[in-house]
Amino acid sequence: MSDPRLPSDPGDFPAAFARAWASREGAEIAALFTEDADFVNVTGLWWHGRAAIAAPHDYALKSFFSETSLRIGRCEVRMLGPDHALVRARIHLKGQRTPDGGTADPRQTIFLFVLQRDVSGWRAVSAQNTEVSPGKETHLSEGGGHRAVDYRAE
């Protein structure tokens, strides 16, 4: 039995993720994942299982991400067999609230989704979100923090 939240084509998964994000419900995001899935966010937090994916998304979507929107950019699909796919998508986020209540600048990330097809549609078994730092090569850790740097410009 198909689930209307799940795409029938793996290339449509990022759009399904954006729709779940717009719902502002962590459970809607978690529904796109298998029960034993994992998710690594942009700061390296690593969540295991649907409930552990739902909870922090629910909190964020109801607080500092409450007025955000996602736009899907470049998307590539690599089939790993008839029922498994790797999907990479550039996602643009705007409307994030800053700690002092202002609005942060727009930013972009690259999501990597490992998908598995079941009778309901395509569902993620794993996801990783990587922050894009335009024009930078790596992060440099110093003084208790880190920043994106480009050694060619130093």
Coordinates of N, CA and C in Angstrom, one line a residue:
M1 N 0.8 -1.2 0.0 CA 0.0 0.0 0.0 C 0.9 1.2 0.0
S2 N 0.7 2.1 -0.9 CA 1.5 3.3 -1.0 C 1.2 4.4 0.0
D3 N 2.2 5.1 0.4 CA 2.0 6.2 1.3 C 2.2 7.5 0.5
P4 N 1.2 8.4 0.5 CA 1.2 9.6 -0.3 C 2.3 10.5 0.0
R5 N 2.9 10.4 1.2 CA 4.1 11.3 1.5 C 5.4 10.8 0.8
L6 N 5.4 9.5 0.4 CA 6.6 8.9 -0.1 C 6.6 9.0 -1.7
P7 N 7.7 9.4 -2.2 CA 7.8 9.5 -3.7 C 7.8 8.1 -4.4
S8 N 7.3 8.1 -5.6 CA 7.4 6.8 -6.4 C 8.7 6.8 -7.2
D9 N 9.4 8.0 -7.3 CA 10.7 8.1 -8.0 C 11.7 8.7 -7.0
P10 N 12.9 8.1 -6.9 CA 13.9 8.6 -5.9 C 14.3 10.0 -6.1
G11 N 14.3 10.5 -7.4 CA 14.6 11.9 -7.6 C 13.6 12.9 -7.0
D12 N 12.5 12.4 -6.6 CA 11.5 13.3 -6.0 C 11.6 13.3 -4.5
F13 N 12.5 12.6 -3.9 CA 12.7 12.5 -2.5 C 13.0 13.9 -1.9
P14 N 13.9 14.7 -2.4 CA 14.2 16.0 -1.8 C 12.9 16.9 -1.8
A15 N 12.1 16.9 -2.8 CA 10.9 17.6 -2.7 C 9.9 17.1 -1.6
A16 N 9.9 15.8 -1.4 CA 9.1 15.2 -0.4 C 9.6 15.7 1.0
F17 N 10.9 15.8 1.1 CA 11.5 16.3 2.4 C 11.1 17.8 2.6
A18 N 11.2 18.6 1.5 CA 10.8 20.0 1.6 C 9.3 20.1 2.0
R19 N 8.5 19.3 1.5 CA 7.0 19.3 1.9 C 6.9 19.0 3.4
A20 N 7.6 17.9 3.8 CA 7.5 17.6 5.2 C 8.1 18.7 6.1
W21 N 9.1 19.3 5.7 CA 9.7 20.5 6.4 C 8.6 21.6 6.5
A22 N 7.9 21.9 5.5 CA 6.9 22.9 5.4 C 5.8 22.6 6.4
S23 N 5.5 21.4 6.7 CA 4.5 21.0 7.6 C 4.7 21.4 9.0
R24 N 6.0 21.7 9.3 CA 6.5 22.1 10.7 C 6.3 21.0 11.7
E25 N 6.2 19.7 11.2 CA 6.0 18.6 12.1 C 7.2 17.6 12.0
G26 N 7.9 17.4 13.0 CA 9.0 16.5 13.0 C 8.6 15.1 12.6
A27 N 7.4 14.7 13.0 CA 6.8 13.3 12.6 C 6.7 13.2 11.1
E28 N 6.4 14.3 10.4 CA 6.2 14.2 8.9 C 7.6 14.0 8.3
I29 N 8.6 14.6 8.8 CA 10.0 14.3 8.3 C 10.4 12.9 8.6
A30 N 10.2 12.4 9.9 CA 10.5 11.1 10.3 C 9.8 10.0 9.5
A31 N 8.6 10.3 9.0 CA 7.8 9.4 8.2 C 8.5 9.0 6.9
L32 N 9.4 9.9 6.5 CA 10.1 9.6 5.2 C 11.3 8.6 5.4
F33 N 11.5 8.2 6.6 CA 12.7 7.4 7.0 C 12.2 6.0 7.5
T34 N 13.1 5.0 7.3 CA 12.8 3.7 7.8 C 12.9 3.8 9.4
E35 N 12.3 2.8 10.0 CA 12.3 2.8 11.5 C 13.7 2.8 12.1
D36 N 14.6 2.2 11.4 CA 16.0 2.1 12.0 C 17.0 3.1 11.3
A37 N 16.5 4.1 10.6 CA 17.3 5.0 9.8 C 18.2 5.8 10.7
D38 N 19.2 6.5 10.1 CA 20.0 7.4 10.8 C 20.1 8.7 10.0
F39 N 20.4 9.8 10.7 CA 20.4 11.2 10.2 C 21.6 11.9 10.8
V40 N 22.5 12.5 10.0 CA 23.5 13.4 10.6 C 23.2 14.8 10.1
N41 N 23.1 15.7 11.1 CA 22.8 17.1 10.7 C 24.0 17.9 10.4
V42 N 23.9 19.2 10.1 CA 25.0 20.0 9.6 C 26.1 20.2 10.7
T43 N 25.7 20.0 12.0 CA 26.7 20.2 13.0 C 27.3 18.9 13.5
G44 N 26.9 17.8 12.8 CA 27.4 16.5 13.2 C 26.6 15.7 14.2
L45 N 25.5 16.2 14.6 CA 24.6 15.5 15.5 C 24.1 14.3 14.7
W46 N 24.1 13.1 15.4 CA 23.9 11.8 14.7 C 22.7 11.1 15.4
W47 N 21.6 11.1 14.7 CA 20.4 10.5 15.3 C 20.1 9.2 14.7
H48 N 19.7 8.2 15.6 CA 19.4 6.8 15.2 C 17.9 6.5 15.4
G49 N 17.2 6.2 14.4 CA 15.8 5.8 14.6 C 14.8 6.9 14.3
R50 N 13.7 6.5 13.9 CA 12.6 7.5 13.5 C 12.3 8.4 14.6
A51 N 12.1 8.0 15.8 CA 11.7 8.9 16.9 C 12.9 9.9 17.2
A52 N 14.1 9.4 17.1 CA 15.2 10.3 17.4 C 15.4 11.3 16.2
I53 N 14.9 11.0 15.1 CA 14.9 12.0 13.9 C 13.8 13.0 14.1
A54 N 12.7 12.5 14.5 CA 11.5 13.4 14.7 C 11.7 14.4 15.7
A55 N 12.2 14.1 16.9 CA 12.2 15.0 18.0 C 13.0 16.3 17.8
P56 N 14.2 16.2 17.4 CA 15.0 17.5 17.2 C 14.4 18.3 16.0
H57 N 13.9 17.6 15.0 CA 13.3 18.3 13.8 C 12.0 19.1 14.3
D58 N 11.2 18.4 15.2 CA 10.0 19.0 15.7 C 10.3 20.3 16.5
Y59 N 11.3 20.2 17.3 CA 11.7 21.3 18.1 C 12.2 22.5 17.2
A60 N 13.1 22.2 16.3 CA 13.7 23.2 15.4 C 12.6 23.8 14.5
L61 N 11.7 23.0 14.0 CA 10.7 23.5 13.1 C 9.6 24.4 13.8
K62 N 9.6 24.2 15.1 CA 8.6 25.0 15.9 C 9.3 26.2 16.6
S63 N 10.6 26.3 16.4 CA 11.4 27.4 17.0 C 12.2 28.2 16.0
F64 N 13.5 28.0 15.9 CA 14.4 28.8 15.1 C 14.2 28.5 13.6
F65 N 13.5 27.4 13.2 CA 13.2 27.2 11.8 C 11.7 27.4 11.5
S66 N 11.0 28.0 12.4 CA 9.5 28.1 12.2 C 9.1 28.9 11.0
E67 N 9.9 29.8 10.5 CA 9.5 30.6 9.3 C 10.4 30.3 8.1
T68 N 11.1 29.2 8.1 CA 12.0 28.9 7.0 C 11.3 28.3 5.8
S69 N 11.9 28.4 4.7 CA 11.5 27.7 3.5 C 12.7 27.1 2.9
L70 N 12.4 25.9 2.2 CA 13.5 25.2 1.5 C 13.2 25.3 0.0
R71 N 14.3 25.4 -0.8 CA 14.2 25.4 -2.2 C 15.2 24.4 -2.7
I72 N 14.7 23.4 -3.5 CA 15.6 22.4 -4.0 C 16.4 22.9 -5.2
G73 N 17.7 22.7 -5.2 CA 18.5 23.1 -6.4 C 18.9 21.8 -7.1
R74 N 20.2 21.8 -7.5 CA 20.7 20.6 -8.2 C 20.4 19.3 -7.5
C75 N 20.0 18.3 -8.2 CA 19.7 17.0 -7.7 C 20.2 15.9 -8.6
E76 N 20.9 15.0 -8.0 CA 21.4 13.8 -8.8 C 21.0 12.5 -8.1
V77 N 20.7 11.6 -8.9 CA 20.3 10.2 -8.5 C 21.3 9.2 -9.0
R78 N 21.8 8.3 -8.2 CA 22.6 7.2 -8.6 C 21.9 5.9 -8.1
M79 N 21.4 5.1 -9.0 CA 20.8 3.9 -8.7 C 21.8 2.9 -8.2
L80 N 21.6 2.2 -7.1 CA 22.5 1.3 -6.5 C 21.9 -0.2 -6.7
G81 N 20.9 -0.3 -7.5 CA 20.2 -1.5 -7.7 C 18.7 -1.1 -8.0
P82 N 17.9 -2.1 -8.2 CA 16.5 -1.8 -8.5 C 15.7 -1.2 -7.3
D83 N 16.2 -1.4 -6.1 CA 15.4 -1.0 -4.9 C 16.3 -0.1 -4.0
H84 N 17.4 0.4 -4.4 CA 18.3 1.3 -3.6 C 18.8 2.4 -4.5
A85 N 18.9 3.6 -3.9 CA 19.4 4.7 -4.6 C 20.1 5.7 -3.7
L86 N 21.0 6.4 -4.2 CA 21.7 7.5 -3.5 C 21.3 8.8 -4.2
V87 N 20.8 9.7 -3.4 CA 20.3 11.0 -4.0 C 21.1 12.1 -3.3
R88 N 21.7 13.0 -4.1 CA 22.3 14.2 -3.5 C 21.5 15.4 -4.0
A89 N 21.3 16.3 -3.1 CA 20.5 17.5 -3.5 C 21.0 18.8 -2.8
R90 N 21.2 19.8 -3.6 CA 21.5 21.1 -3.0 C 20.2 21.7 -2.5
I91 N 20.2 22.2 -1.3 CA 19.0 22.7 -0.7 C 19.3 24.1 -0.2
H92 N 18.5 25.1 -0.6 CA 18.6 26.5 -0.1 C 17.6 26.7 1.0
L93 N 18.1 27.3 2.1 CA 17.2 27.6 3.2 C 17.2 29.1 3.5
K94 N 16.0 29.6 3.7 CA 16.0 31.0 4.1 C 14.9 31.2 5.2
G95 N 15.1 32.2 6.0 CA 14.1 32.5 7.1 C 14.5 32.0 8.4
Q96 N 15.7 31.5 8.6 CA 16.1 31.0 9.9 C 16.2 32.2 10.9
R97 N 15.7 31.9 12.1 CA 15.8 33.0 13.2 C 17.2 32.9 13.9
T98 N 17.7 34.1 14.2 CA 19.0 34.1 14.9 C 18.7 34.0 16.4
P99 N 19.7 33.7 17.3 CA 19.4 33.7 18.7 C 18.8 34.9 19.3
D100 N 19.1 36.1 18.7 CA 18.6 37.4 19.2 C 17.2 37.7 18.6
G101 N 16.6 36.8 17.8 CA 15.3 37.1 17.2 C 15.3 37.7 15.8
G102 N 16.5 38.0 15.3 CA 16.6 38.5 13.9 C 16.4 37.4 12.9
T103 N 16.7 37.8 11.7 CA 16.6 36.8 10.6 C 18.0 36.6 10.0
A104 N 18.4 35.3 10.0 CA 19.8 35.0 9.5 C 19.8 35.1 7.9
D105 N 21.0 35.2 7.4 CA 21.1 35.2 5.9 C 20.8 33.8 5.4
P106 N 20.3 33.8 4.1 CA 20.1 32.5 3.5 C 21.3 31.7 3.5
R107 N 21.2 30.3 3.5 CA 22.3 29.5 3.4 C 21.9 28.2 2.6
Q108 N 22.9 27.4 2.2 CA 22.7 26.2 1.5 C 23.4 25.1 2.0
T109 N 22.9 23.9 1.8 CA 23.5 22.7 2.2 C 23.4 21.7 1.1
I110 N 24.1 20.6 1.2 CA 23.9 19.4 0.3 C 23.5 18.3 1.2
F111 N 22.4 17.7 0.8 CA 21.9 16.5 1.4 C 22.3 15.3 0.7
L112 N 22.6 14.3 1.4 CA 22.9 12.9 0.8 C 21.8 12.0 1.4
F113 N 21.0 11.4 0.6 CA 20.0 10.5 1.1 C 20.3 9.1 0.5
V114 N 20.3 8.1 1.3 CA 20.4 6.7 0.9 C 19.0 6.2 1.0
L115 N 18.4 5.8 -0.1 CA 17.0 5.4 -0.2 C 16.8 3.9 -0.5
Q116 N 15.7 3.4 0.0 CA 15.3 2.1 -0.2 C 13.8 2.1 -0.6
R117 N 13.5 1.3 -1.6 CA 12.1 1.2 -2.1 C 11.4 0.1 -1.3
D118 N 10.2 0.4 -0.8 CA 9.4 -0.7 -0.3 C 8.0 -0.6 -0.9
V119 N 7.0 -1.3 -0.5 CA 5.7 -1.3 -1.1 C 5.0 0.1 -1.0
S120 N 5.5 0.9 0.0 CA 4.9 2.3 0.1 C 5.5 3.3 -0.7
G121 N 6.8 3.1 -1.2 CA 7.5 4.1 -2.0 C 8.9 4.1 -1.6
W122 N 9.6 5.2 -1.9 CA 11.0 5.4 -1.5 C 11.2 6.0 -0.2
R123 N 11.9 5.4 0.7 CA 12.1 5.9 2.1 C 13.6 5.9 2.4
A124 N 14.1 6.9 3.2 CA 15.5 7.0 3.5 C 15.9 6.0 4.6
V125 N 17.0 5.4 4.4 CA 17.7 4.6 5.5 C 18.8 5.4 6.1
S126 N 19.2 6.4 5.4 CA 20.3 7.3 6.0 C 20.2 8.7 5.3
A127 N 20.6 9.7 6.0 CA 20.7 11.0 5.5 C 21.9 11.8 6.1
Q128 N 22.5 12.6 5.4 CA 23.6 13.5 5.9 C 23.4 14.8 5.3
N129 N 23.5 15.9 6.1 CA 23.3 17.2 5.6 C 24.7 18.0 5.8
T130 N 25.2 18.5 4.8 CA 26.5 19.2 4.8 C 26.4 20.6 4.5
E131 N 26.8 21.5 5.3 CA 26.8 22.9 5.1 C 27.7 23.3 3.9
V132 N 27.3 24.2 3.0 CA 28.1 24.7 1.9 C 28.7 26.0 2.4
S133 N 30.0 26.1 2.2 CA 30.7 27.4 2.5 C 31.3 27.8 1.2
P134 N 30.6 28.6 0.4 CA 31.1 29.0 -0.9 C 32.5 29.5 -0.9
G135 N 33.4 29.0 -1.8 CA 34.7 29.5 -2.0 C 35.7 29.0 -0.9
K136 N 35.3 28.1 0.0 CA 36.2 27.7 1.0 C 36.6 26.2 0.8
E137 N 37.7 25.8 1.3 CA 38.2 24.5 1.1 C 38.0 23.5 2.3
T138 N 38.0 24.1 3.5 CA 38.0 23.2 4.7 C 37.6 24.1 5.9
H139 N 37.5 23.5 7.0 CA 37.2 24.2 8.3 C 38.5 24.2 9.1
L140 N 38.8 25.3 9.8 CA 39.9 25.4 10.6 C 39.4 25.6 12.1
S141 N 39.9 24.8 13.0 CA 39.5 24.8 14.4 C 40.6 25.6 15.1
E142 N 40.2 26.7 15.8 CA 41.1 27.5 16.6 C 40.4 28.3 17.6
G143 N 41.0 28.5 18.8 CA 40.4 29.4 19.8 C 39.0 28.9 20.3
G144 N 38.8 27.6 20.3 CA 37.5 27.1 20.8 C 36.4 27.1 19.8
G145 N 36.6 27.5 18.5 CA 35.6 27.5 17.5 C 36.2 27.1 16.2
H146 N 35.4 27.2 15.2 CA 36.0 26.9 13.8 C 35.3 27.8 12.8
R147 N 36.0 27.9 11.7 CA 35.6 28.8 10.6 C 36.0 28.2 9.3
A148 N 35.2 28.5 8.3 CA 35.6 28.0 6.9 C 36.7 28.8 6.4
V149 N 37.7 28.2 5.8 CA 38.9 28.9 5.2 C 39.2 28.4 3.9
D150 N 39.9 29.2 3.1 CA 40.5 28.9 1.8 C 41.9 29.2 1.9
Y151 N 42.8 28.2 1.8 CA 44.2 28.3 1.9 C 44.8 29.0 0.7
R152 N 44.1 29.0 -0.4 CA 44.6 29.6 -1.6 C 44.5 31.1 -1.4
A153 N 43.6 31.6 -0.6 CA 43.4 33.1 -0.4 C 44.3 33.6 0.8
E154 N 44.9 32.7 1.6 CA 45.6 33.1 2.7 C 47.0 33.7 2.3

